[in-house]
PDB file of C-alpha atoms in Angstrom:
ATOM      1  CA  MET M   1      46.152 -13.540 -24.704  1.00  0.00           C
ATOM      2  CA  THR M   2      47.907 -16.892 -24.954  1.00  0.00           C
ATOM      3  CA  ARG M   3      50.015 -18.070 -27.852  1.00  0.00           C
ATOM      4  CA  ARG M   4      50.045 -21.549 -29.346  1.00  0.00           C
ATOM      5  CA  THR M   5      53.548 -22.285 -27.994  1.00  0.00           C
ATOM      6  CA  ASN M   6      52.666 -21.152 -24.470  1.00  0.00           C
ATOM      7  CA  ILE M   7      52.655 -24.677 -23.005  1.00  0.00           C
ATOM      8  CA  SER M   8      56.078 -25.894 -21.905  1.00  0.00           C
ATOM      9  CA  GLY M   9      57.029 -29.338 -20.678  1.00  0.00           C
ATOM     10  CA  PRO M  10      58.850 -30.378 -17.517  1.00  0.00           C
ATOM     11  CA  GLY M  11      62.507 -29.543 -16.962  1.00  0.00           C
ATOM     12  CA  SER M  12      65.446 -31.655 -17.992  1.00  0.00           C
ATOM     13  CA  ILE M  13      68.251 -33.154 -15.885  1.00  0.00           C
ATOM     14  CA  ARG M  14      71.298 -34.130 -17.906  1.00  0.00           C
ATOM     15  CA  ILE M  15      74.735 -35.010 -16.507  1.00  0.00           C
ATOM     16  CA  ASP M  16      77.421 -36.252 -18.916  1.00  0.00           C
ATOM     17  CA  MET M  17      80.997 -37.239 -18.111  1.00  0.00           C
ATOM     18  CA  GLY M  18      84.155 -38.146 -20.011  1.00  0.00           C
ATOM     19  CA  LEU M  19      87.539 -39.473 -18.928  1.00  0.00           C
ATOM     20  CA  THR M  20      90.711 -39.711 -21.022  1.00  0.00           C
ATOM     21  CA  ARG M  21      94.060 -41.200 -20.054  1.00  0.00           C
ATOM     22  CA  SER M  22      97.247 -41.531 -22.087  1.00  0.00           C
ATOM     23  CA  PHE M  23      99.920 -44.179 -21.390  1.00  0.00           C
ATOM     24  CA  ARG M  24     103.380 -43.861 -22.941  1.00  0.00           C
ATOM     25  CA  VAL M  25     104.518 -47.226 -24.353  1.00  0.00           C
ATOM     26  CA  ARG M  26     107.800 -46.201 -25.992  1.00  0.00           C
ATOM     27  CA  GLU M  27     109.470 -42.953 -26.955  1.00  0.00           C
ATOM     28  CA  ALA M  28     107.168 -42.090 -29.879  1.00  0.00           C
ATOM     29  CA  ARG M  29     104.263 -44.452 -29.142  1.00  0.00           C
ATOM     30  CA  SER M  30     101.407 -44.186 -26.705  1.00  0.00           C
ATOM     31  CA  LEU M  31      98.137 -45.847 -25.828  1.00  0.00           C
ATOM     32  CA  GLU M  32      95.058 -43.661 -25.175  1.00  0.00           C
ATOM     33  CA  PHE M  33      92.011 -44.822 -23.223  1.00  0.00           C
ATOM     34  CA  CYS M  34      88.747 -42.870 -23.371  1.00  0.00           C
ATOM     35  CA  ALA M  35      85.485 -43.536 -21.476  1.00  0.00           C
ATOM     36  CA  GLU M  36      82.282 -41.495 -21.855  1.00  0.00           C
ATOM     37  CA  ALA M  37      78.941 -41.728 -20.068  1.00  0.00           C
ATOM     38  CA  PHE M  38      75.782 -39.838 -21.007  1.00  0.00           C
ATOM     39  CA  ASN M  39      72.772 -39.341 -18.672  1.00  0.00           C
ATOM     40  CA  ILE M  40      74.706 -40.643 -15.652  1.00  0.00           C
ATOM     41  CA  PRO M  41      71.815 -40.561 -13.106  1.00  0.00           C
ATOM     42  CA  ASN M  42      69.606 -42.418 -15.661  1.00  0.00           C
ATOM     43  CA  HIS M  43      66.843 -39.870 -15.030  1.00  0.00           C
ATOM     44  CA  VAL M  44      63.841 -39.904 -17.399  1.00  0.00           C
ATOM     45  CA  ASP M  45      63.621 -36.587 -19.267  1.00  0.00           C
ATOM     46  CA  PRO M  46      60.086 -36.318 -20.678  1.00  0.00           C
ATOM     47  CA  GLY M  47      59.486 -34.202 -23.761  1.00  0.00           C
ATOM     48  CA  ASN M  48      56.992 -31.404 -24.313  1.00  0.00           C
ATOM     49  CA  PRO M  49      53.236 -32.065 -24.380  1.00  0.00           C
ATOM     50  CA  THR M  50      51.313 -32.219 -27.654  1.00  0.00           C
ATOM     51  CA  THR M  51      49.878 -28.752 -28.355  1.00  0.00           C
ATOM     52  CA  THR M  52      47.662 -29.442 -31.386  1.00  0.00           C
ATOM     53  CA  LEU M  53      44.024 -29.049 -30.284  1.00  0.00           C
ATOM     54  CA  SER M  54      42.652 -31.503 -32.860  1.00  0.00           C
ATOM     55  CA  HIS M  55      45.184 -34.238 -32.012  1.00  0.00           C
ATOM     56  CA  PRO M  56      43.808 -37.118 -29.882  1.00  0.00           C
ATOM     57  CA  SER M  57      46.786 -36.931 -27.512  1.00  0.00           C
ATOM     58  CA  PHE M  58      46.449 -33.173 -26.833  1.00  0.00           C
ATOM     59  CA  GLY M  59      48.146 -32.219 -23.568  1.00  0.00           C
ATOM     60  CA  ARG M  60      49.814 -35.609 -23.108  1.00  0.00           C
ATOM     61  CA  ILE M  61      53.583 -36.062 -22.858  1.00  0.00           C
ATOM     62  CA  LEU M  62      54.643 -38.944 -25.094  1.00  0.00           C
ATOM     63  CA  PRO M  63      58.361 -38.694 -26.036  1.00  0.00           C
ATOM     64  CA  ALA M  64      61.257 -39.202 -23.638  1.00  0.00           C
ATOM     65  CA  ALA M  65      65.031 -38.727 -23.974  1.00  0.00           C
ATOM     66  CA  ASP M  66      67.574 -41.524 -24.386  1.00  0.00           C
ATOM     67  CA  PRO M  67      68.509 -43.790 -21.468  1.00  0.00           C
ATOM     68  CA  ARG M  68      72.007 -43.988 -20.014  1.00  0.00           C
ATOM     69  CA  ILE M  69      74.662 -44.641 -22.657  1.00  0.00           C
ATOM     70  CA  MET M  70      78.293 -45.590 -21.959  1.00  0.00           C
ATOM     71  CA  GLN M  71      81.142 -46.099 -24.410  1.00  0.00           C
ATOM     72  CA  MET M  72      84.857 -46.839 -24.201  1.00  0.00           C
ATOM     73  CA  ALA M  73      87.678 -46.578 -26.727  1.00  0.00           C
ATOM     74  CA  LEU M  74      91.311 -47.624 -26.912  1.00  0.00           C
ATOM     75  CA  LYS M  75      93.680 -45.998 -29.416  1.00  0.00           C
ATOM     76  CA  PHE M  76      97.291 -46.801 -30.259  1.00  0.00           C
ATOM     77  CA  VAL M  77      99.197 -43.710 -31.446  1.00  0.00           C
ATOM     78  CA  PHE M  78     102.426 -44.210 -33.400  1.00  0.00           C
TER      79      PHE M  78
END
């Protein structure tokens, strides 16, 4: 007997990375730098297939995860 949620999609590869560095400017002041990267290898992660029998795209994989995203921040702490 099979259940309606028996179909699973392909696996996911996700590698995220973050880097933080603090620089002392004066005695009570510092400058913080932060860089983050999500989905570093820029690998396409497809979603699960459509499992509704009456849907025209039954069995097809349509959604995909976000592409590579990078962000940087600079903060002055006083």
